[in-house]
GROMACS .gro file of C-alpha atoms in nm:
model
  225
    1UNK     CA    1   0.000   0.000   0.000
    2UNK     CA    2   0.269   0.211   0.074
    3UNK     CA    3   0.481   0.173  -0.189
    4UNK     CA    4   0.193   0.238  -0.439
    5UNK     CA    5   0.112   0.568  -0.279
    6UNK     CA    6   0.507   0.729  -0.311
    7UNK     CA    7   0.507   0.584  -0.669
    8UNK     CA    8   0.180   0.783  -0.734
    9UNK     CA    9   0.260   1.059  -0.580
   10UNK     CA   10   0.597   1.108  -0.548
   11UNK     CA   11   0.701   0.971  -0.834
   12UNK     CA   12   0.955   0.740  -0.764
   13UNK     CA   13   1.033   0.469  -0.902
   14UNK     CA   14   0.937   0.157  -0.738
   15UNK     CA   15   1.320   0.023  -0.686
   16UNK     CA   16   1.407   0.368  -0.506
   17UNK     CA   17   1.045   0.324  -0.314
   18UNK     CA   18   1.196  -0.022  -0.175
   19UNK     CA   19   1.506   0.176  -0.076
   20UNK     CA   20   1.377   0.438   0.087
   21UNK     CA   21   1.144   0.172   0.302
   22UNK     CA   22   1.402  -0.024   0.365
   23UNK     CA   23   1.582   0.286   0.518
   24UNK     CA   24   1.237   0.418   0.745
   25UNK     CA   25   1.170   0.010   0.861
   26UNK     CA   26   1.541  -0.004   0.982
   27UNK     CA   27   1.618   0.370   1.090
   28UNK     CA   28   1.275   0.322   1.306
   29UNK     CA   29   1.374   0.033   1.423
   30UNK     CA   30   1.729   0.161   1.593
   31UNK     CA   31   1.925  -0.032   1.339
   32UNK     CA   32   2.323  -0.009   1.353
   33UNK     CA   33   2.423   0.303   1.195
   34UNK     CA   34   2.044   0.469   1.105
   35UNK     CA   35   2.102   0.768   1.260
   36UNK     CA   36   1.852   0.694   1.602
   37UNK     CA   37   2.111   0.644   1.895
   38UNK     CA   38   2.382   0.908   1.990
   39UNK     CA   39   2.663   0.850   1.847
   40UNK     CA   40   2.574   0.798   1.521
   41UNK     CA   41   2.743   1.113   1.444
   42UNK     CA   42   3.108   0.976   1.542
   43UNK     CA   43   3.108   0.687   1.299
   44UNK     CA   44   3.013   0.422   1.552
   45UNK     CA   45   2.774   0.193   1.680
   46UNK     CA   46   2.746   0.179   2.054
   47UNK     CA   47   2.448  -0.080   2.176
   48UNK     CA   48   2.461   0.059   2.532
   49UNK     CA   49   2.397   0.394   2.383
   50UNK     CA   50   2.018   0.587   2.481
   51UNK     CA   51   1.812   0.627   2.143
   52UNK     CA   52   1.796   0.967   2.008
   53UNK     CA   53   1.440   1.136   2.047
   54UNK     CA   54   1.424   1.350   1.765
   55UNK     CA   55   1.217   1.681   1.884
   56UNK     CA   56   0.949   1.917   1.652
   57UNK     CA   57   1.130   2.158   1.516
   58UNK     CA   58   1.122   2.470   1.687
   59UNK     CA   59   1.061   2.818   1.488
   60UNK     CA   60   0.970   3.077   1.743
   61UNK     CA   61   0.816   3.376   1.588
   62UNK     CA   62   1.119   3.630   1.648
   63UNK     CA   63   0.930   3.966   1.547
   64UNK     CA   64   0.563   3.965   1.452
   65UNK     CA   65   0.546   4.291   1.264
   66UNK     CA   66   0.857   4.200   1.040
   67UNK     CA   67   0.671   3.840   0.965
   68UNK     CA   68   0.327   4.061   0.918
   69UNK     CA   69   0.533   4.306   0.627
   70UNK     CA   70   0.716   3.991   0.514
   71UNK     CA   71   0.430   3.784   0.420
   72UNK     CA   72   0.206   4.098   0.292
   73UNK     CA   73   0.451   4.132   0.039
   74UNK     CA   74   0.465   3.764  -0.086
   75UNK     CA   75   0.103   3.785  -0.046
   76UNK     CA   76   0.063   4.038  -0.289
   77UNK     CA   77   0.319   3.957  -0.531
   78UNK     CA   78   0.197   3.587  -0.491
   79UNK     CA   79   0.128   3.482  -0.889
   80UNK     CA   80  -0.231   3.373  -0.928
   81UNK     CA   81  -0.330   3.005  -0.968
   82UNK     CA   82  -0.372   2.932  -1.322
   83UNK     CA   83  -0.424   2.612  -1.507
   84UNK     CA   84  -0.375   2.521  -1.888
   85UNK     CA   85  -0.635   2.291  -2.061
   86UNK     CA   86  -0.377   2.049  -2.312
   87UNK     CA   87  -0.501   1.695  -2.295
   88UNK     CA   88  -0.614   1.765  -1.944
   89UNK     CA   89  -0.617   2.055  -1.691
   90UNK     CA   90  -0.256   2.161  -1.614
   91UNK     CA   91  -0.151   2.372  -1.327
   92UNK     CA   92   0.125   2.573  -1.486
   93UNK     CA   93   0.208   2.874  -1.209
   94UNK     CA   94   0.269   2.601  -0.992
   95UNK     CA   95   0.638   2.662  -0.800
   96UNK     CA   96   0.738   2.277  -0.647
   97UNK     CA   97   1.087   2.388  -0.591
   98UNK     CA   98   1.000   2.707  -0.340
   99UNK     CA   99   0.709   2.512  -0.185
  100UNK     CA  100   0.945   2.244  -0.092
  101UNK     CA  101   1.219   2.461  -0.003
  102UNK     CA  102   1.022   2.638   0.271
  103UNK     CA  103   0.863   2.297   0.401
  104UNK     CA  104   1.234   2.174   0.429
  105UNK     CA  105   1.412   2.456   0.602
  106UNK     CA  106   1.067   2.476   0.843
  107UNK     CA  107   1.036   2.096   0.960
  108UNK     CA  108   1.377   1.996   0.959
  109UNK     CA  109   1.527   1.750   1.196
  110UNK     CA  110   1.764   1.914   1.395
  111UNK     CA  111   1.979   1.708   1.459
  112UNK     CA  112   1.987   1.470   1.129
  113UNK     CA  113   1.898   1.762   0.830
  114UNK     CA  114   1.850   1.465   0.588
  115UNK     CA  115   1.525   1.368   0.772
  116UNK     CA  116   1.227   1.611   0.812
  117UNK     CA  117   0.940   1.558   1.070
  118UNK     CA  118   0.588   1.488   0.982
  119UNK     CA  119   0.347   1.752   1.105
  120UNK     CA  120   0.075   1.460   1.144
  121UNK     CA  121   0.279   1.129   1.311
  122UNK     CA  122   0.577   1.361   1.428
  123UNK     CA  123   0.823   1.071   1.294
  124UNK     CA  124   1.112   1.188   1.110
  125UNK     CA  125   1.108   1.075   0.696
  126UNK     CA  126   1.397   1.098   0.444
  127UNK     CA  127   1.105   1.182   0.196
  128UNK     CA  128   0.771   1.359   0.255
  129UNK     CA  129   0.463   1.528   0.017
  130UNK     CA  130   0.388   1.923   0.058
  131UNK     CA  131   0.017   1.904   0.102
  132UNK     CA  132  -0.240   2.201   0.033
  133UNK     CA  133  -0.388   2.264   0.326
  134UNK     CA  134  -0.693   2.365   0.122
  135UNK     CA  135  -0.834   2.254  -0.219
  136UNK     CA  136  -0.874   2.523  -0.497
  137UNK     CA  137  -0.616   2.837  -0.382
  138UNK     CA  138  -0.646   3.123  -0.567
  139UNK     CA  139  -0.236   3.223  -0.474
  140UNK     CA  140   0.029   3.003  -0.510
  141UNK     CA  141   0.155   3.076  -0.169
  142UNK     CA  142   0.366   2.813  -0.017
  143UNK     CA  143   0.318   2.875   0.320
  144UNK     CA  144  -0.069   2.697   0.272
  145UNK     CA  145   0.130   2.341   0.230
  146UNK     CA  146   0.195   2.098   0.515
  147UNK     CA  147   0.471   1.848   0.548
  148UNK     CA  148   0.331   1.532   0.543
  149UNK     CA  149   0.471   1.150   0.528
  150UNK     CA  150   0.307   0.962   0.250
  151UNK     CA  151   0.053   0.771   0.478
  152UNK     CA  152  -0.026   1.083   0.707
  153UNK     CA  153  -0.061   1.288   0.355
  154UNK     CA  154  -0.348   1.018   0.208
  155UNK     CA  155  -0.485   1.067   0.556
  156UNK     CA  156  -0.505   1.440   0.550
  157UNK     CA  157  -0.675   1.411   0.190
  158UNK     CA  158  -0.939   1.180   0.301
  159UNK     CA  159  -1.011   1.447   0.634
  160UNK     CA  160  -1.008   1.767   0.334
  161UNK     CA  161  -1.288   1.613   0.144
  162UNK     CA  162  -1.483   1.645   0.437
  163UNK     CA  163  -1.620   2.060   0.393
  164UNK     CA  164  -1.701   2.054   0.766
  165UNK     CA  165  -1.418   1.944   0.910
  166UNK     CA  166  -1.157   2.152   0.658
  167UNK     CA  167  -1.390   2.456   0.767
  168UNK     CA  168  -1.352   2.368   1.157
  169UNK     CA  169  -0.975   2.334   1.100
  170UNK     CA  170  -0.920   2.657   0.892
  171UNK     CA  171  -1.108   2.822   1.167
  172UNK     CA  172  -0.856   2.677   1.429
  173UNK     CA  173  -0.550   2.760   1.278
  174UNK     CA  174  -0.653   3.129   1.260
  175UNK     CA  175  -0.741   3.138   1.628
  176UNK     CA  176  -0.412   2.950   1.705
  177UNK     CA  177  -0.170   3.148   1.902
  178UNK     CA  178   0.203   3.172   1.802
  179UNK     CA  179   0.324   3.253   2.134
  180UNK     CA  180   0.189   2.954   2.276
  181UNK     CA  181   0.457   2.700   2.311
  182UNK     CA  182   0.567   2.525   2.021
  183UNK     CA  183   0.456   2.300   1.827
  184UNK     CA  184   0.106   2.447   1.796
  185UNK     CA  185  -0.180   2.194   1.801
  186UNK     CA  186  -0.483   2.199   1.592
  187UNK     CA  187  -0.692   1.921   1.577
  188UNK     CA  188  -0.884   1.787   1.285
  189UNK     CA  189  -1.136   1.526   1.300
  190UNK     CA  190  -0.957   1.236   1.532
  191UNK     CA  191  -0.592   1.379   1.403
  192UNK     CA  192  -0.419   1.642   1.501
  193UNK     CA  193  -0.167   1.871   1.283
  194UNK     CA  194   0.152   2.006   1.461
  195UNK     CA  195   0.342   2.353   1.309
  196UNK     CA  196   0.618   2.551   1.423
  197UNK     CA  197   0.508   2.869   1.592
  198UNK     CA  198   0.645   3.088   1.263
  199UNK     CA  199   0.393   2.847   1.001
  200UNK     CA  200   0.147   2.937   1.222
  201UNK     CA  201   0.188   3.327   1.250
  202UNK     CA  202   0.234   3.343   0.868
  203UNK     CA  203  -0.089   3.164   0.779
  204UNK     CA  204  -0.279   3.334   1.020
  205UNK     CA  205  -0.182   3.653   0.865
  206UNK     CA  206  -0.223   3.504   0.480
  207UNK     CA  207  -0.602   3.405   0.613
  208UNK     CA  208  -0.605   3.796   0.780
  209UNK     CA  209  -0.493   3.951   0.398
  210UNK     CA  210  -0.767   3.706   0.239
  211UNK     CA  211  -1.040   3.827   0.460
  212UNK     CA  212  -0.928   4.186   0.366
  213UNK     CA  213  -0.901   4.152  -0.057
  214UNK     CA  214  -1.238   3.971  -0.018
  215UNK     CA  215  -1.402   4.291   0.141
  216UNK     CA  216  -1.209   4.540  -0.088
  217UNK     CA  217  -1.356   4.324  -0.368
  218UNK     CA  218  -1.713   4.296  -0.240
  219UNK     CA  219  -1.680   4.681  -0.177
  220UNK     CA  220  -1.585   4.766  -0.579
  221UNK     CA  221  -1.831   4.560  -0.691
  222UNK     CA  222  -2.103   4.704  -0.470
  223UNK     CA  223  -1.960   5.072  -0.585
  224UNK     CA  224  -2.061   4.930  -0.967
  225UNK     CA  225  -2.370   4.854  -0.906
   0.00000   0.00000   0.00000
């Protein structure tokens, strides 16, 4: 099952699916040399050693009004969504490379940067999917992606189709409170999503400039009329 769904949507092929299993199943394990006890890092295996807890990453917002200018700018300079109609519907302003970029440097392990922690499960993955966190965006704004591990990704699909529950989340995340300590908790359905304090801020202020174009634009078309 597993394998199938990073073929789909990662696409990988299925020999480097096997390897990168093979590497998850034996670095969650605590296999010799997988990176899990501590002293990986000097070149040796020590069975006596504690296993490494990897921790959530931690991005404390460091000045709210520089984030607030920061993201208003992307926000308005974000390209629109567009799609291209060839043999079927293509999103072509799609940007994979930034959206993974930011997912990366936000949800990094710490202390291994060639793993990156699931906001769903918390475990750390050599591989992962940057999931909207809602369907149809009118910006392509990479801050409204989550990283997810292939399982916890079909998961959060399943819980988006559901209008009530992705409305009772988005809801959430803008009430969420940055300073709170991190990560920041927001459930959805049965599962719950962690972010850094920083993914938090910024979305809560994309949400904040959304609210605002969609009165400026109710407000022009009612000064039409």
């Amino acid at each position: 099952m597993l394998d199938q769904l990073l073929v789909k949507y990662l696409g990988l092929q299925l020999s480097e699916v096997k390897e990168k299993l093979a590497f998850v199943e034996k670095y969650q394990a605590g296999a010799e040399g997988y990176g899990n006890t501590n002293d990986v890092e000097e070149g040796y295996f020590d069975p006596d050693a504690e296993d490494r807890i990897y921790e959530f990453p931690s991005r404390p917002v460091k000045n709210l009004e520089t984030l607030r200018k920061s993201v208003e700018g992307q926000y308005f300079s974000a390209p629109k969504v567009k799609y291209e109609r060839r043999e079927q519907r293509i999103r072509i302003s799609y940007d994979k490379e930034k959206k993974r970029s930011y997912l990366e440097a936000m949800y990094v392990c710490e202390d291994n940067r060639t793993l990156y922690i699931c906001q769903m499960c918390k475990k750390p993955w050599p591989f992962f999917e940057a999931v909207q966190i809602e369907k149809g965006p009118k910006l392509e704004l990479w801050q409204m992606h989550m990283l997810l591990c292939p399982i916890c990704a079909e998961h959060y699909r399943e819980l988006r189709n559901d209008s009530s529950k992705i409305t009772d989340f988005i809801s959430k995340l803008c009430e969420a409170d940055e300073n709170q300590d991190e990560p920041v908790c927001v459930s959805i359905g049965l599962k719950t999503i962690n972010f850094t304090a920083t993914h938090i801020a910024e979305i809560r202020e994309i949400k904040r400039l959304n609210a605002l174009s969609k009165v400026n634009d109710e407000t022009k078309t009612t000064s039409h009329e």
